[in-house]
PDB file of C-alpha atoms in Angstrom:
ATOM      1  CA  UNK A  30       0.020   0.032  -0.034  1.00 38.00           C
ATOM      2  CA  UNK A  31       1.207   3.496  -0.704  1.00 39.00           C
ATOM      3  CA  UNK A  32       2.216   5.584   2.293  1.00 37.00           C
ATOM      4  CA  UNK A  33       1.932   8.900   0.469  1.00 38.00           C
ATOM      5  CA  UNK A  34      -1.292   9.149  -1.382  1.00 43.00           C
ATOM      6  CA  UNK A  35      -3.763   7.013   0.630  1.00 46.00           C
ATOM      7  CA  UNK A  36      -4.299   4.636  -2.260  1.00 52.00           C
ATOM      8  CA  UNK A  37      -4.782   1.069  -1.095  1.00 60.00           C
ATOM      9  CA  UNK A  38      -3.352  -2.010  -2.591  1.00 74.00           C
ATOM     10  CA  UNK A  39      -6.506  -4.017  -3.370  1.00 89.00           C
ATOM     11  CA  UNK A  40      -7.477  -6.748  -5.808  1.00 93.00           C
ATOM     12  CA  UNK A  41      -8.500  -4.237  -8.497  1.00 93.00           C
ATOM     13  CA  UNK A  42      -5.157  -2.404  -8.279  1.00 91.00           C
ATOM     14  CA  UNK A  43      -3.249  -5.697  -8.936  1.00 93.00           C
ATOM     15  CA  UNK A  44      -5.051  -6.864 -12.077  1.00 95.00           C
ATOM     16  CA  UNK A  45      -5.659  -5.486 -15.496  1.00 96.00           C
ATOM     17  CA  UNK A  46      -8.900  -3.797 -16.619  1.00 96.00           C
ATOM     18  CA  UNK A  47      -9.739  -6.787 -18.739  1.00 97.00           C
ATOM     19  CA  UNK A  48      -9.233  -9.249 -15.857  1.00 97.00           C
ATOM     20  CA  UNK A  49     -11.369  -7.099 -13.544  1.00 97.00           C
ATOM     21  CA  UNK A  50     -14.061  -6.758 -16.251  1.00 97.00           C
ATOM     22  CA  UNK A  51     -14.103 -10.524 -16.729  1.00 97.00           C
ATOM     23  CA  UNK A  52     -14.883 -11.002 -13.019  1.00 96.00           C
ATOM     24  CA  UNK A  53     -17.719  -8.428 -13.161  1.00 96.00           C
ATOM     25  CA  UNK A  54     -19.207  -9.904 -16.359  1.00 96.00           C
ATOM     26  CA  UNK A  55     -19.232 -13.426 -14.868  1.00 94.00           C
ATOM     27  CA  UNK A  56     -20.926 -12.485 -11.662  1.00 95.00           C
ATOM     28  CA  UNK A  57     -24.453 -11.649 -10.568  1.00 96.00           C
ATOM     29  CA  UNK A  58     -25.031  -7.993  -9.686  1.00 97.00           C
ATOM     30  CA  UNK A  59     -26.441  -7.407  -6.256  1.00 97.00           C
ATOM     31  CA  UNK A  60     -26.979  -4.344  -4.146  1.00 97.00           C
ATOM     32  CA  UNK A  61     -26.678  -4.361  -0.312  1.00 98.00           C
ATOM     33  CA  UNK A  62     -28.389  -1.664   1.751  1.00 97.00           C
ATOM     34  CA  UNK A  63     -26.685   0.154   4.605  1.00 95.00           C
ATOM     35  CA  UNK A  64     -26.146  -2.108   7.599  1.00 94.00           C
ATOM     36  CA  UNK A  65     -26.830  -5.307   5.719  1.00 96.00           C
ATOM     37  CA  UNK A  66     -24.500  -8.281   6.191  1.00 97.00           C
ATOM     38  CA  UNK A  67     -22.614  -9.362   2.980  1.00 97.00           C
ATOM     39  CA  UNK A  68     -20.672 -12.299   4.657  1.00 96.00           C
ATOM     40  CA  UNK A  69     -21.067 -13.746   8.112  1.00 96.00           C
ATOM     41  CA  UNK A  70     -18.346 -15.178  10.240  1.00 95.00           C
ATOM     42  CA  UNK A  71     -18.532 -19.010  10.397  1.00 94.00           C
ATOM     43  CA  UNK A  72     -20.732 -19.507   7.389  1.00 94.00           C
ATOM     44  CA  UNK A  73     -19.995 -21.704   4.416  1.00 94.00           C
ATOM     45  CA  UNK A  74     -17.711 -20.051   1.760  1.00 94.00           C
ATOM     46  CA  UNK A  75     -20.148 -20.483  -1.146  1.00 95.00           C
ATOM     47  CA  UNK A  76     -19.437 -17.275  -2.926  1.00 96.00           C
ATOM     48  CA  UNK A  77     -17.064 -14.448  -3.439  1.00 96.00           C
ATOM     49  CA  UNK A  78     -18.162 -10.781  -3.629  1.00 97.00           C
ATOM     50  CA  UNK A  79     -16.522  -8.115  -5.785  1.00 97.00           C
ATOM     51  CA  UNK A  80     -17.173  -4.644  -4.222  1.00 97.00           C
ATOM     52  CA  UNK A  81     -17.814  -2.291  -7.106  1.00 96.00           C
ATOM     53  CA  UNK A  82     -19.017   0.782  -5.114  1.00 95.00           C
ATOM     54  CA  UNK A  83     -19.610   1.384  -1.443  1.00 95.00           C
ATOM     55  CA  UNK A  84     -17.898   0.753   1.866  1.00 95.00           C
ATOM     56  CA  UNK A  85     -17.856  -2.264   4.196  1.00 96.00           C
ATOM     57  CA  UNK A  86     -16.725  -2.939   7.668  1.00 94.00           C
ATOM     58  CA  UNK A  87     -14.834  -6.161   8.561  1.00 93.00           C
ATOM     59  CA  UNK A  88     -15.498  -7.448  12.062  1.00 92.00           C
ATOM     60  CA  UNK A  89     -14.620 -10.518  14.039  1.00 90.00           C
ATOM     61  CA  UNK A  90     -16.225 -11.994  17.045  1.00 87.00           C
ATOM     62  CA  UNK A  91     -14.128 -13.526  19.812  1.00 79.00           C
ATOM     63  CA  UNK A  92     -14.912 -16.299  22.323  1.00 76.00           C
ATOM     64  CA  UNK A  93     -16.112 -13.700  24.810  1.00 72.00           C
ATOM     65  CA  UNK A  94     -18.771 -12.451  22.369  1.00 72.00           C
ATOM     66  CA  UNK A  95     -17.003  -9.098  21.683  1.00 74.00           C
ATOM     67  CA  UNK A  96     -17.290  -7.740  18.162  1.00 79.00           C
ATOM     68  CA  UNK A  97     -13.952  -6.301  16.989  1.00 83.00           C
ATOM     69  CA  UNK A  98     -13.635  -3.940  14.104  1.00 86.00           C
ATOM     70  CA  UNK A  99     -10.656  -5.064  11.968  1.00 87.00           C
ATOM     71  CA  UNK A 100     -10.707  -2.859   8.936  1.00 91.00           C
ATOM     72  CA  UNK A 101     -12.813  -0.875   6.377  1.00 92.00           C
ATOM     73  CA  UNK A 102     -12.691  -1.929   2.733  1.00 93.00           C
ATOM     74  CA  UNK A 103     -13.740   0.084  -0.306  1.00 92.00           C
ATOM     75  CA  UNK A 104     -14.346  -0.268  -4.071  1.00 94.00           C
ATOM     76  CA  UNK A 105     -12.036  -2.715  -5.847  1.00 94.00           C
ATOM     77  CA  UNK A 106     -11.978  -5.346  -3.134  1.00 94.00           C
ATOM     78  CA  UNK A 107     -12.842  -8.954  -3.475  1.00 95.00           C
ATOM     79  CA  UNK A 108     -14.393 -10.256  -0.321  1.00 96.00           C
ATOM     80  CA  UNK A 109     -14.401 -13.912   0.885  1.00 94.00           C
ATOM     81  CA  UNK A 110     -11.772 -15.013  -1.595  1.00 94.00           C
ATOM     82  CA  UNK A 111      -9.624 -16.973   0.794  1.00 91.00           C
ATOM     83  CA  UNK A 112     -12.464 -18.961   2.267  1.00 92.00           C
ATOM     84  CA  UNK A 113     -13.495 -19.860  -1.286  1.00 93.00           C
ATOM     85  CA  UNK A 114     -10.053 -20.892  -2.358  1.00 93.00           C
ATOM     86  CA  UNK A 115      -9.315 -22.846   0.835  1.00 91.00           C
ATOM     87  CA  UNK A 116     -12.900 -24.112   1.315  1.00 92.00           C
ATOM     88  CA  UNK A 117     -12.910 -22.931   4.876  1.00 92.00           C
ATOM     89  CA  UNK A 118     -15.677 -21.157   6.942  1.00 94.00           C
ATOM     90  CA  UNK A 119     -15.759 -17.328   6.892  1.00 93.00           C
ATOM     91  CA  UNK A 120     -13.203 -15.923   9.274  1.00 91.00           C
ATOM     92  CA  UNK A 121     -14.960 -12.573   9.693  1.00 93.00           C
ATOM     93  CA  UNK A 122     -18.238 -10.765   9.152  1.00 96.00           C
ATOM     94  CA  UNK A 123     -18.543  -8.072   6.429  1.00 96.00           C
ATOM     95  CA  UNK A 124     -21.253  -5.418   6.882  1.00 96.00           C
ATOM     96  CA  UNK A 125     -22.201  -2.543   4.541  1.00 96.00           C
ATOM     97  CA  UNK A 126     -21.455   0.818   6.209  1.00 94.00           C
ATOM     98  CA  UNK A 127     -23.220   2.500   3.295  1.00 93.00           C
ATOM     99  CA  UNK A 128     -25.075   1.206   0.228  1.00 96.00           C
ATOM    100  CA  UNK A 129     -22.971  -1.251  -1.704  1.00 97.00           C
ATOM    101  CA  UNK A 130     -22.978  -2.183  -5.364  1.00 97.00           C
ATOM    102  CA  UNK A 131     -21.478  -5.606  -5.847  1.00 98.00           C
ATOM    103  CA  UNK A 132     -21.131  -8.598  -8.141  1.00 98.00           C
ATOM    104  CA  UNK A 133     -21.515 -12.028  -6.571  1.00 97.00           C
ATOM    105  CA  UNK A 134     -19.640 -15.022  -8.019  1.00 97.00           C
ATOM    106  CA  UNK A 135     -20.135 -18.658  -6.913  1.00 96.00           C
ATOM    107  CA  UNK A 136     -17.042 -20.139  -5.196  1.00 96.00           C
ATOM    108  CA  UNK A 137     -16.439 -22.754  -7.861  1.00 96.00           C
ATOM    109  CA  UNK A 138     -16.646 -20.120 -10.571  1.00 96.00           C
ATOM    110  CA  UNK A 139     -14.231 -17.829  -8.719  1.00 96.00           C
ATOM    111  CA  UNK A 140     -11.728 -20.709  -8.403  1.00 96.00           C
ATOM    112  CA  UNK A 141     -11.966 -21.257 -12.150  1.00 96.00           C
ATOM    113  CA  UNK A 142     -11.527 -17.538 -12.713  1.00 96.00           C
ATOM    114  CA  UNK A 143      -8.330 -17.506 -10.563  1.00 96.00           C
ATOM    115  CA  UNK A 144      -6.994 -20.479 -12.417  1.00 96.00           C
ATOM    116  CA  UNK A 145      -7.895 -19.166 -15.871  1.00 96.00           C
ATOM    117  CA  UNK A 146      -5.968 -15.821 -15.267  1.00 97.00           C
ATOM    118  CA  UNK A 147      -3.274 -17.310 -13.138  1.00 96.00           C
ATOM    119  CA  UNK A 148      -4.048 -15.099 -10.176  1.00 96.00           C
ATOM    120  CA  UNK A 149      -2.778 -17.335  -7.408  1.00 93.00           C
ATOM    121  CA  UNK A 150       0.324 -15.114  -6.936  1.00 92.00           C
ATOM    122  CA  UNK A 151      -1.759 -11.965  -6.886  1.00 92.00           C
ATOM    123  CA  UNK A 152      -4.060 -13.211  -4.197  1.00 92.00           C
ATOM    124  CA  UNK A 153      -1.165 -14.528  -2.159  1.00 90.00           C
ATOM    125  CA  UNK A 154       0.574 -11.150  -2.453  1.00 89.00           C
ATOM    126  CA  UNK A 155      -2.523  -9.342  -1.312  1.00 89.00           C
ATOM    127  CA  UNK A 156      -3.135 -11.698   1.624  1.00 87.00           C
ATOM    128  CA  UNK A 157       0.470 -11.426   2.811  1.00 88.00           C
ATOM    129  CA  UNK A 158       0.364  -7.627   2.579  1.00 85.00           C
ATOM    130  CA  UNK A 159      -2.830  -7.449   4.691  1.00 84.00           C
ATOM    131  CA  UNK A 160      -1.467  -9.864   7.260  1.00 84.00           C
ATOM    132  CA  UNK A 161       1.856  -7.899   7.538  1.00 85.00           C
ATOM    133  CA  UNK A 162      -0.051  -4.670   7.771  1.00 81.00           C
ATOM    134  CA  UNK A 163      -2.103  -5.991  10.625  1.00 80.00           C
ATOM    135  CA  UNK A 164       0.887  -7.370  12.419  1.00 84.00           C
ATOM    136  CA  UNK A 165       2.787  -4.072  11.991  1.00 82.00           C
ATOM    137  CA  UNK A 166      -0.171  -2.254  13.462  1.00 83.00           C
ATOM    138  CA  UNK A 167      -0.424  -4.594  16.460  1.00 82.00           C
ATOM    139  CA  UNK A 168       3.319  -4.197  17.076  1.00 82.00           C
ATOM    140  CA  UNK A 169       3.229  -0.396  16.690  1.00 80.00           C
ATOM    141  CA  UNK A 170       0.432  -0.033  19.262  1.00 83.00           C
ATOM    142  CA  UNK A 171       2.173  -1.838  22.047  1.00 81.00           C
ATOM    143  CA  UNK A 172       4.198   1.131  23.401  1.00 81.00           C
ATOM    144  CA  UNK A 173       2.658   4.119  21.719  1.00 88.00           C
ATOM    145  CA  UNK A 174       0.827   6.840  23.708  1.00 89.00           C
ATOM    146  CA  UNK A 175      -2.883   7.135  23.066  1.00 90.00           C
ATOM    147  CA  UNK A 176      -2.780  10.041  20.461  1.00 93.00           C
ATOM    148  CA  UNK A 177      -0.131   8.243  18.510  1.00 93.00           C
ATOM    149  CA  UNK A 178      -2.134   5.069  18.577  1.00 93.00           C
ATOM    150  CA  UNK A 179      -5.185   6.875  17.070  1.00 94.00           C
ATOM    151  CA  UNK A 180      -2.977   8.597  14.541  1.00 94.00           C
ATOM    152  CA  UNK A 181      -1.499   5.235  13.500  1.00 93.00           C
ATOM    153  CA  UNK A 182      -5.039   3.776  12.909  1.00 93.00           C
ATOM    154  CA  UNK A 183      -6.126   6.898  10.984  1.00 94.00           C
ATOM    155  CA  UNK A 184      -3.122   6.474   8.798  1.00 91.00           C
ATOM    156  CA  UNK A 185      -3.903   2.850   8.126  1.00 89.00           C
ATOM    157  CA  UNK A 186      -7.415   3.779   7.150  1.00 91.00           C
ATOM    158  CA  UNK A 187      -6.144   6.621   4.916  1.00 90.00           C
ATOM    159  CA  UNK A 188      -3.911   4.202   3.071  1.00 86.00           C
ATOM    160  CA  UNK A 189      -6.805   1.699   2.687  1.00 86.00           C
ATOM    161  CA  UNK A 190      -9.776   3.925   1.713  1.00 90.00           C
ATOM    162  CA  UNK A 191      -8.588   7.602   1.732  1.00 88.00           C
ATOM    163  CA  UNK A 192      -9.334   9.785  -1.295  1.00 86.00           C
ATOM    164  CA  UNK A 193      -8.368  13.351  -2.177  1.00 83.00           C
ATOM    165  CA  UNK A 194     -10.781  15.987  -0.849  1.00 78.00           C
ATOM    166  CA  UNK A 195     -10.010  18.891  -3.288  1.00 72.00           C
ATOM    167  CA  UNK A 196      -7.341  21.063  -1.735  1.00 71.00           C
ATOM    168  CA  UNK A 197      -8.577  20.443   1.808  1.00 71.00           C
ATOM    169  CA  UNK A 198      -6.776  17.100   2.336  1.00 87.00           C
ATOM    170  CA  UNK A 199      -7.528  13.432   2.393  1.00 91.00           C
ATOM    171  CA  UNK A 200     -11.124  12.235   3.111  1.00 92.00           C
ATOM    172  CA  UNK A 201     -11.552   9.075   5.131  1.00 93.00           C
ATOM    173  CA  UNK A 202     -15.188   7.885   5.036  1.00 91.00           C
ATOM    174  CA  UNK A 203     -15.799   5.768   8.092  1.00 91.00           C
ATOM    175  CA  UNK A 204     -19.520   4.985   7.656  1.00 89.00           C
ATOM    176  CA  UNK A 205     -19.602   4.178  11.400  1.00 88.00           C
ATOM    177  CA  UNK A 206     -19.313   6.083  14.628  1.00 88.00           C
ATOM    178  CA  UNK A 207     -15.802   7.221  15.473  1.00 88.00           C
ATOM    179  CA  UNK A 208     -15.988   5.267  18.733  1.00 87.00           C
ATOM    180  CA  UNK A 209     -15.592   2.072  16.734  1.00 88.00           C
ATOM    181  CA  UNK A 210     -11.922   2.992  16.079  1.00 90.00           C
ATOM    182  CA  UNK A 211     -11.432   1.911  19.731  1.00 90.00           C
ATOM    183  CA  UNK A 212     -11.005  -1.752  18.949  1.00 87.00           C
ATOM    184  CA  UNK A 213      -8.666  -1.020  16.057  1.00 89.00           C
ATOM    185  CA  UNK A 214      -6.534   1.059  18.311  1.00 90.00           C
ATOM    186  CA  UNK A 215      -6.910  -1.330  21.322  1.00 87.00           C
ATOM    187  CA  UNK A 216      -8.228   1.597  23.520  1.00 90.00           C
ATOM    188  CA  UNK A 217     -11.184   2.631  25.464  1.00 91.00           C
ATOM    189  CA  UNK A 218     -13.726   4.679  23.524  1.00 91.00           C
ATOM    190  CA  UNK A 219     -13.386   7.711  25.716  1.00 93.00           C
ATOM    191  CA  UNK A 220      -9.590   7.690  25.119  1.00 93.00           C
ATOM    192  CA  UNK A 221     -10.154   7.522  21.333  1.00 94.00           C
ATOM    193  CA  UNK A 222     -12.496  10.480  21.290  1.00 94.00           C
ATOM    194  CA  UNK A 223     -10.065  12.425  23.464  1.00 95.00           C
ATOM    195  CA  UNK A 224      -7.204  11.703  21.104  1.00 95.00           C
ATOM    196  CA  UNK A 225      -9.250  12.647  17.988  1.00 95.00           C
ATOM    197  CA  UNK A 226     -10.135  15.925  19.766  1.00 95.00           C
ATOM    198  CA  UNK A 227      -6.362  16.627  20.286  1.00 95.00           C
ATOM    199  CA  UNK A 228      -5.632  15.921  16.603  1.00 95.00           C
ATOM    200  CA  UNK A 229      -8.484  18.259  15.579  1.00 95.00           C
ATOM    201  CA  UNK A 230      -7.326  20.970  17.925  1.00 95.00           C
ATOM    202  CA  UNK A 231      -3.887  20.718  16.517  1.00 94.00           C
ATOM    203  CA  UNK A 232      -5.219  21.300  12.931  1.00 93.00           C
ATOM    204  CA  UNK A 233      -4.420  17.891  11.717  1.00 95.00           C
ATOM    205  CA  UNK A 234      -7.936  16.483  11.346  1.00 95.00           C
ATOM    206  CA  UNK A 235     -11.412  17.716  10.745  1.00 93.00           C
ATOM    207  CA  UNK A 236     -13.938  15.498  12.399  1.00 93.00           C
ATOM    208  CA  UNK A 237     -17.297  14.701  10.921  1.00 89.00           C
ATOM    209  CA  UNK A 238     -20.050  12.526  12.233  1.00 86.00           C
ATOM    210  CA  UNK A 239     -18.965   9.447  10.279  1.00 89.00           C
ATOM    211  CA  UNK A 240     -15.919  10.785   8.426  1.00 91.00           C
ATOM    212  CA  UNK A 241     -12.523  12.358   8.946  1.00 93.00           C
ATOM    213  CA  UNK A 242     -10.609  14.724   6.793  1.00 94.00           C
ATOM    214  CA  UNK A 243      -6.823  14.716   7.209  1.00 95.00           C
ATOM    215  CA  UNK A 244      -5.629  18.299   6.627  1.00 94.00           C
ATOM    216  CA  UNK A 245      -1.948  17.761   7.493  1.00 93.00           C
ATOM    217  CA  UNK A 246      -0.778  14.354   6.451  1.00 91.00           C
ATOM    218  CA  UNK A 247       2.891  15.076   7.301  1.00 91.00           C
ATOM    219  CA  UNK A 248       2.090  16.004  10.926  1.00 93.00           C
ATOM    220  CA  UNK A 249      -0.210  13.048  11.254  1.00 94.00           C
ATOM    221  CA  UNK A 250       2.529  10.719  10.241  1.00 92.00           C
ATOM    222  CA  UNK A 251       4.848  12.405  12.716  1.00 93.00           C
ATOM    223  CA  UNK A 252       2.441  11.931  15.525  1.00 94.00           C
ATOM    224  CA  UNK A 253       1.805   8.272  14.458  1.00 92.00           C
ATOM    225  CA  UNK A 254       5.570   7.678  14.919  1.00 88.00           C
ATOM    226  CA  UNK A 255       5.139   8.649  18.515  1.00 86.00           C
ATOM    227  CA  UNK A 256       6.583  12.108  18.394  1.00 85.00           C
ATOM    228  CA  UNK A 257       5.033  14.672  20.701  1.00 79.00           C
ATOM    229  CA  UNK A 258       2.084  16.578  19.330  1.00 74.00           C
ATOM    230  CA  UNK A 259       3.183  20.223  19.351  1.00 59.00           C
ATOM    231  CA  UNK A 260       0.894  22.308  21.517  1.00 50.00           C
ATOM    232  CA  UNK A 261      -0.486  19.473  23.415  1.00 50.00           C
ATOM    233  CA  UNK A 262       0.700  17.914  26.620  1.00 45.00           C
ATOM    234  CA  UNK A 263       2.251  14.474  26.231  1.00 42.00           C
ATOM    235  CA  UNK A 264       0.121  11.686  27.443  1.00 47.00           C
ATOM    236  CA  UNK A 265       0.749   8.316  29.031  1.00 46.00           C
ATOM    237  CA  UNK A 266       0.294   5.178  26.954  1.00 46.00           C
ATOM    238  CA  UNK A 267      -3.353   4.428  26.541  1.00 47.00           C
ATOM    239  CA  UNK A 268      -5.171   2.031  28.913  1.00 47.00           C
ATOM    240  CA  UNK A 269      -5.868  -1.031  26.771  1.00 46.00           C
ATOM    241  CA  UNK A 270      -9.468  -1.802  25.955  1.00 48.00           C
ATOM    242  CA  UNK A 271     -11.024  -4.379  28.125  1.00 36.00           C
TER     243      UNK A 271
END
């Protein structure tokens, strides 16, 4: 994933226009309303979904019944591909955080599509990149103070789904309350809101109800590395979420 323009490495970015079009042409168009579940954790991997437009939230439930937000995904993603290729139950739930336009392809048809276009390496590359990104985030969050943790998560989201907002900066559509960033940052909700407030006061972010605008990408990266936020008192490492 690029670390300068907020453009994600996703399936669409790794294949040609013709290969992407072949996937779209072979599938069944389907629209999912806001808050509808596209894929459910634990269910049979009977299909793969190509996200043409919209935004989805990827969550995972643990043994304690907690629902953890893992990531947001935008247009150009293929959802459920690993379950279909490995014939394993869904590892996470995917929910529409705004209306989604998709194409649904049966699992056996997707496997044939992958074989026909020799996409095994592409999917492996994408899977490894996502795993590495997740592991880097977990490692980075261990010793960072709370504001740096939140800045690190916002940077990850900007790389995944950010898009230019004219001359104002980089828009990150969340499609969910900002408090849901808490599980991504391994923090309490109140600590996340306080850290976002600091970043806004410093002129780095503009906070919307379900969106963020990054107005100073360079300073956000600086804070995400753990450097002190100029004009704000340093804070102790955040209390991990319970």
